[in-house]
Coordinates of C-alpha atoms in Angstrom, one line a residue:
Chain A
X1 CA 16.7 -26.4 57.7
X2 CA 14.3 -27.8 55.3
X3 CA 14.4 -26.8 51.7
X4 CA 11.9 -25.1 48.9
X5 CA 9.7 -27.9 48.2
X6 CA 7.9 -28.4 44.8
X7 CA 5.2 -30.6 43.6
X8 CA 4.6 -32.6 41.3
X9 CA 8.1 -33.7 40.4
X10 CA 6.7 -34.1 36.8
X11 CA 3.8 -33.5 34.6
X12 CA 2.7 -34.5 31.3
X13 CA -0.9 -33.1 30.0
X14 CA -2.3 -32.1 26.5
X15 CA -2.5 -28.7 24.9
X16 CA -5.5 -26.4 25.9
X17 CA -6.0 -28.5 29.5
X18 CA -5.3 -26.9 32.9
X19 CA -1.9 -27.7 35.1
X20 CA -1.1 -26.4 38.7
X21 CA 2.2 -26.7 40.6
X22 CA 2.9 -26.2 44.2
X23 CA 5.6 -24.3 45.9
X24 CA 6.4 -24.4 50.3
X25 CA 9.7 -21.8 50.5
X26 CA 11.7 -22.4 53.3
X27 CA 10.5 -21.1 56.8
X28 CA 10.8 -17.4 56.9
X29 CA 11.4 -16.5 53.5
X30 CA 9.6 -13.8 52.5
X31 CA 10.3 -13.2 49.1
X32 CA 9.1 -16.2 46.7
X33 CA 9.7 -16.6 42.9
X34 CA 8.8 -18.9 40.1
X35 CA 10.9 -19.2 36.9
X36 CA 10.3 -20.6 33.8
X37 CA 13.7 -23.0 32.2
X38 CA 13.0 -23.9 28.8
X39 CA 15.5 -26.7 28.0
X40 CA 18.6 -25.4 27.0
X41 CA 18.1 -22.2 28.4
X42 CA 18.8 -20.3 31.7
X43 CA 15.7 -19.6 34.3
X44 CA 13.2 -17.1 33.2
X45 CA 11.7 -15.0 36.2
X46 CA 8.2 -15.2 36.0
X47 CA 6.4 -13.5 39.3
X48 CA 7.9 -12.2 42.5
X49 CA 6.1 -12.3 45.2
X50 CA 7.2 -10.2 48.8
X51 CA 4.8 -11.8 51.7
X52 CA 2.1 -12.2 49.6
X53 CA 2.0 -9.6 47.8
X54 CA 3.2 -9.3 43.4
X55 CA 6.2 -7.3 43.0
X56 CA 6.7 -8.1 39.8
X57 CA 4.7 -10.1 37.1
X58 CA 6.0 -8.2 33.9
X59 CA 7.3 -11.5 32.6
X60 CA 4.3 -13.7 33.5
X61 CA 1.7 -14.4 30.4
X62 CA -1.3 -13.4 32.1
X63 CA -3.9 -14.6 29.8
X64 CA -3.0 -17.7 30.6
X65 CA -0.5 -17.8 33.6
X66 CA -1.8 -17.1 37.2
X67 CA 0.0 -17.4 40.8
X68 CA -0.7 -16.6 44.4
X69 CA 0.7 -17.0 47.4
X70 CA -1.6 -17.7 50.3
X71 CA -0.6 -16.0 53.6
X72 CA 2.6 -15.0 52.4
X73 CA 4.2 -18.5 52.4
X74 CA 2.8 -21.6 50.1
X75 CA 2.6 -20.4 46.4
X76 CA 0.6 -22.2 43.7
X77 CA 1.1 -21.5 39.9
X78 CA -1.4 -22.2 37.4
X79 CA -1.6 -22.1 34.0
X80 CA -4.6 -22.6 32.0
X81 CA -4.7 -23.4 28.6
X82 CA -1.4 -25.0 28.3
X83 CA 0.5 -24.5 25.1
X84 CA 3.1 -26.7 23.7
X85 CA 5.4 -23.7 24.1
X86 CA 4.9 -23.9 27.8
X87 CA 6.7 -27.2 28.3
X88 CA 9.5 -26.2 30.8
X89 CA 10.6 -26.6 34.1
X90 CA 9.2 -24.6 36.5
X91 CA 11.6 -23.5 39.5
X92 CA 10.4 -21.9 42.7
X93 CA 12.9 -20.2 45.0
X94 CA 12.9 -18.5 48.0
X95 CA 14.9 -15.6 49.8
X96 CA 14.9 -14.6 53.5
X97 CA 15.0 -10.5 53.3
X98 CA 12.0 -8.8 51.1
X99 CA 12.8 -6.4 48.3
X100 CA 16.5 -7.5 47.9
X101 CA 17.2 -9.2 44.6
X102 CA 20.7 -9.6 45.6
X103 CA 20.0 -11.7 48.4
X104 CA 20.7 -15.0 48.3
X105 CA 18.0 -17.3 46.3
X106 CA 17.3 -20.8 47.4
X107 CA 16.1 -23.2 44.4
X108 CA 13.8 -26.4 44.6
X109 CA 13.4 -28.9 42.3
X110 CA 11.9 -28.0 40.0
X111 CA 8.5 -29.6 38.2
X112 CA 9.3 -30.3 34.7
X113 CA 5.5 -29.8 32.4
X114 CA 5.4 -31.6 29.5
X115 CA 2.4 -30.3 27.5
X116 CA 1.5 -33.0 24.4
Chain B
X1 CA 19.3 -3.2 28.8
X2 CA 21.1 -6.2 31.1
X3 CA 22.7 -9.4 29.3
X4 CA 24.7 -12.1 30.0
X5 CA 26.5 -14.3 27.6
X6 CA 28.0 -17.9 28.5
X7 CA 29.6 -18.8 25.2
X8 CA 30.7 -22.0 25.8
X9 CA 27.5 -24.5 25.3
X10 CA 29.3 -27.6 26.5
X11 CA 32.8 -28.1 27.8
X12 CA 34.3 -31.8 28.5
X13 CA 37.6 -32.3 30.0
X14 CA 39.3 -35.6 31.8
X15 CA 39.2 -35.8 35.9
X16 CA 41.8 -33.5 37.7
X17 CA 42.1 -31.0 34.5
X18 CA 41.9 -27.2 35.5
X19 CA 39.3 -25.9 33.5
X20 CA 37.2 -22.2 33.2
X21 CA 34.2 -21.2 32.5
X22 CA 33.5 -18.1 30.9
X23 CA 30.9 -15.3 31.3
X24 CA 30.5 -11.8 29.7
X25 CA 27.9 -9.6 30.6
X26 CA 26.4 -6.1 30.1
X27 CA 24.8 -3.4 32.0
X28 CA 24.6 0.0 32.0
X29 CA 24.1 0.4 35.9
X30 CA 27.5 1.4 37.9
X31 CA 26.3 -1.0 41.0
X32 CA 24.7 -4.6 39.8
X33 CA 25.3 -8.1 41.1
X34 CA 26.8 -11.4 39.7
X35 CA 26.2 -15.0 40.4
X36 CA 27.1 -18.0 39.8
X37 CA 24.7 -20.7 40.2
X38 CA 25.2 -25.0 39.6
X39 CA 22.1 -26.9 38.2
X40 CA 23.2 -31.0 38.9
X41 CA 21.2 -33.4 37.1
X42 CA 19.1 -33.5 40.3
X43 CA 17.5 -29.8 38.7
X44 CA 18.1 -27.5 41.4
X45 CA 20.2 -24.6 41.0
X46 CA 23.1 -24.5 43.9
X47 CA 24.0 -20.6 44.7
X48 CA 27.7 -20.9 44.6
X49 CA 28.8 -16.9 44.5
X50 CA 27.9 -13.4 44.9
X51 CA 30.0 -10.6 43.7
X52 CA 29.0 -6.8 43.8
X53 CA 30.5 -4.6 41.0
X54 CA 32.5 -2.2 43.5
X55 CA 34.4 -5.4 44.8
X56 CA 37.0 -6.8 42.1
X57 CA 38.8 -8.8 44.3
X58 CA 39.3 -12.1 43.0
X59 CA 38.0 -15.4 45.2
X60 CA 39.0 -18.4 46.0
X61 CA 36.8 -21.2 47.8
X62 CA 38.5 -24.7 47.9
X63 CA 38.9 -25.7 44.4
X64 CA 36.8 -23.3 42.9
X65 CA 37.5 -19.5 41.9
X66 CA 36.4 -16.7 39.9
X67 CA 38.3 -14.0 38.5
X68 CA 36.1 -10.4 37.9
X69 CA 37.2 -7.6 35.5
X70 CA 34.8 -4.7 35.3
X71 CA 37.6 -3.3 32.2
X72 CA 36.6 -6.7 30.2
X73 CA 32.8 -6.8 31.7
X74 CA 33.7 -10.5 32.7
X75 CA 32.9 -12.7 35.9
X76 CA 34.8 -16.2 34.9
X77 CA 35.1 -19.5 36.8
X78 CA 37.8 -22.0 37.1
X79 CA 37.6 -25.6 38.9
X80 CA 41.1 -26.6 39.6
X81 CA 41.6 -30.2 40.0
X82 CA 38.3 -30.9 38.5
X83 CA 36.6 -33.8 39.6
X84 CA 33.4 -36.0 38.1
X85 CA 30.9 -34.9 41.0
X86 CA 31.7 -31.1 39.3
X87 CA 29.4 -32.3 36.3
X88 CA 26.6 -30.3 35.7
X89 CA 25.4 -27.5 34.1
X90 CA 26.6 -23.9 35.4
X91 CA 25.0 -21.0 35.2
X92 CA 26.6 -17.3 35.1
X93 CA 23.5 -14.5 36.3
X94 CA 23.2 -10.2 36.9
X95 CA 21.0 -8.3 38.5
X96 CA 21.0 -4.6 39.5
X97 CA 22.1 -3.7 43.0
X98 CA 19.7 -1.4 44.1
X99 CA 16.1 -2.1 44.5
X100 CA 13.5 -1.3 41.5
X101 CA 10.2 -2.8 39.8
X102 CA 12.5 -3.0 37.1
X103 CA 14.6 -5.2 38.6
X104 CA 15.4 -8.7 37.5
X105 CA 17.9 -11.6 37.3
X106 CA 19.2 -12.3 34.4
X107 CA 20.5 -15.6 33.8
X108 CA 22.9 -16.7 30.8
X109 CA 22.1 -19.9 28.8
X110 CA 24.4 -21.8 30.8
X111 CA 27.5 -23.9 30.0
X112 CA 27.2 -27.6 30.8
X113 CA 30.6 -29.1 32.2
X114 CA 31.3 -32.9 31.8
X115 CA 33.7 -34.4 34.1
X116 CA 35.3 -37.9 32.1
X117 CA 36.8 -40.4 34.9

């Protein structure tokens, strides 16, 4: 079974430009997430998504953060204007049953931003 | 409010030491979640163990084990026989048990473990 695949790997862009990551969960997942792990710190949750719809974005910064997730399986986040705060990496995971937090989370890489 | 506390930034012990990691956490819900997760240098985050809060029994999987007391509000973890490929950084998480929009994992700051041949 293939697992949660992120890209890029890596990042580096200035402050105020515009960055999107990619995110394929594994086959069948339907809940997705995307954390935010500032260096030194534990993951973040930043948006939930069941299929494709939010179930929770009360963490996300939405004046500058965005997400979707097409057809309930690829998710892209976005953010747009980076701030130097925002340099993190960004984990996507995945979970076969919807609307269980306990249920096992699968991780990807991970892209590591580097805003300048 | 939910928190987790992994007080131990950085632990370093020699190849074949016994060693445990700790984790504290609070919650005012009577049926939550814990986790362990490992994060190798690789970046992903490994799901090694979930615990509910009605089950204190303790668990054992090869070398590894964790030891859960609801009376201390702790969920620790011991490598026995530690070896160098155990070297990464660990990470000690909650979340409620039953389903809510208010829901969330919390993750602790994590403890990073070096393994010295």
């Amino acid at each position: 079974e293939a697992g949660v695949a992120q890209s890029p790997r890596y990042k580096i862009i200035e402050k105020r430009q515009s960055v999107a990551f990619w995110c394929n969960p594994i086959s069948g997942h339907a809940t997705l997430y995307w954390y935010q792990q500032i260096l030194g710190q534990g993951p973040k949750l930043l948006i939930q998504f069941q299929n494709n719809g939010v179930v929770d974005d009360s963490q996300l910064p939405k004046d500058r953060f965005s997400a979707e997730r097409l057809k309930g399986v690829d998710s892209t986040l976005k953010i747009q204007p980076a701030k130097l705060e925002d340099s993190a990496v960004y984990l996507c995971a995945s979970s076969r049953v919807a609307g269980r937090l306990t249920d096992t989370q699968y991780f990807g890489p991970g892209t590591r931003l580097t805003v300048l | 409010a939910q928190k987790v506390t992994q007080a131990q930034t950085e632990i370093s012990v020699v190849e074949k030491e016994d060693v445990t990691l700790d984790c504290v956490y609070e919650t005012r819900d009577t049926t939550y979640y814990l986790f362990w997760y490992k994060q190798p240098p690789s970046g992903e985050l490994v799901f090694l163990i979930r615990r509910n809060s009605f089950d204190e029994q303790n668990e054992i999987s090869g070398r590894y084990s964790w030891n859960f007391q609801k009376s201390t509000s702790s969920f620790n973890f011991t490598i026995t026989a530690s070896q160098v490929v155990d070297s990464a950084v660990y990470f000690c998480a909650l979340t409620r048990g039953s389903y809510s929009s208010a829901s969330k994992i919390i993750f602790g700051s994590g403890t990073r473990l070096s393994i010295r041949p």
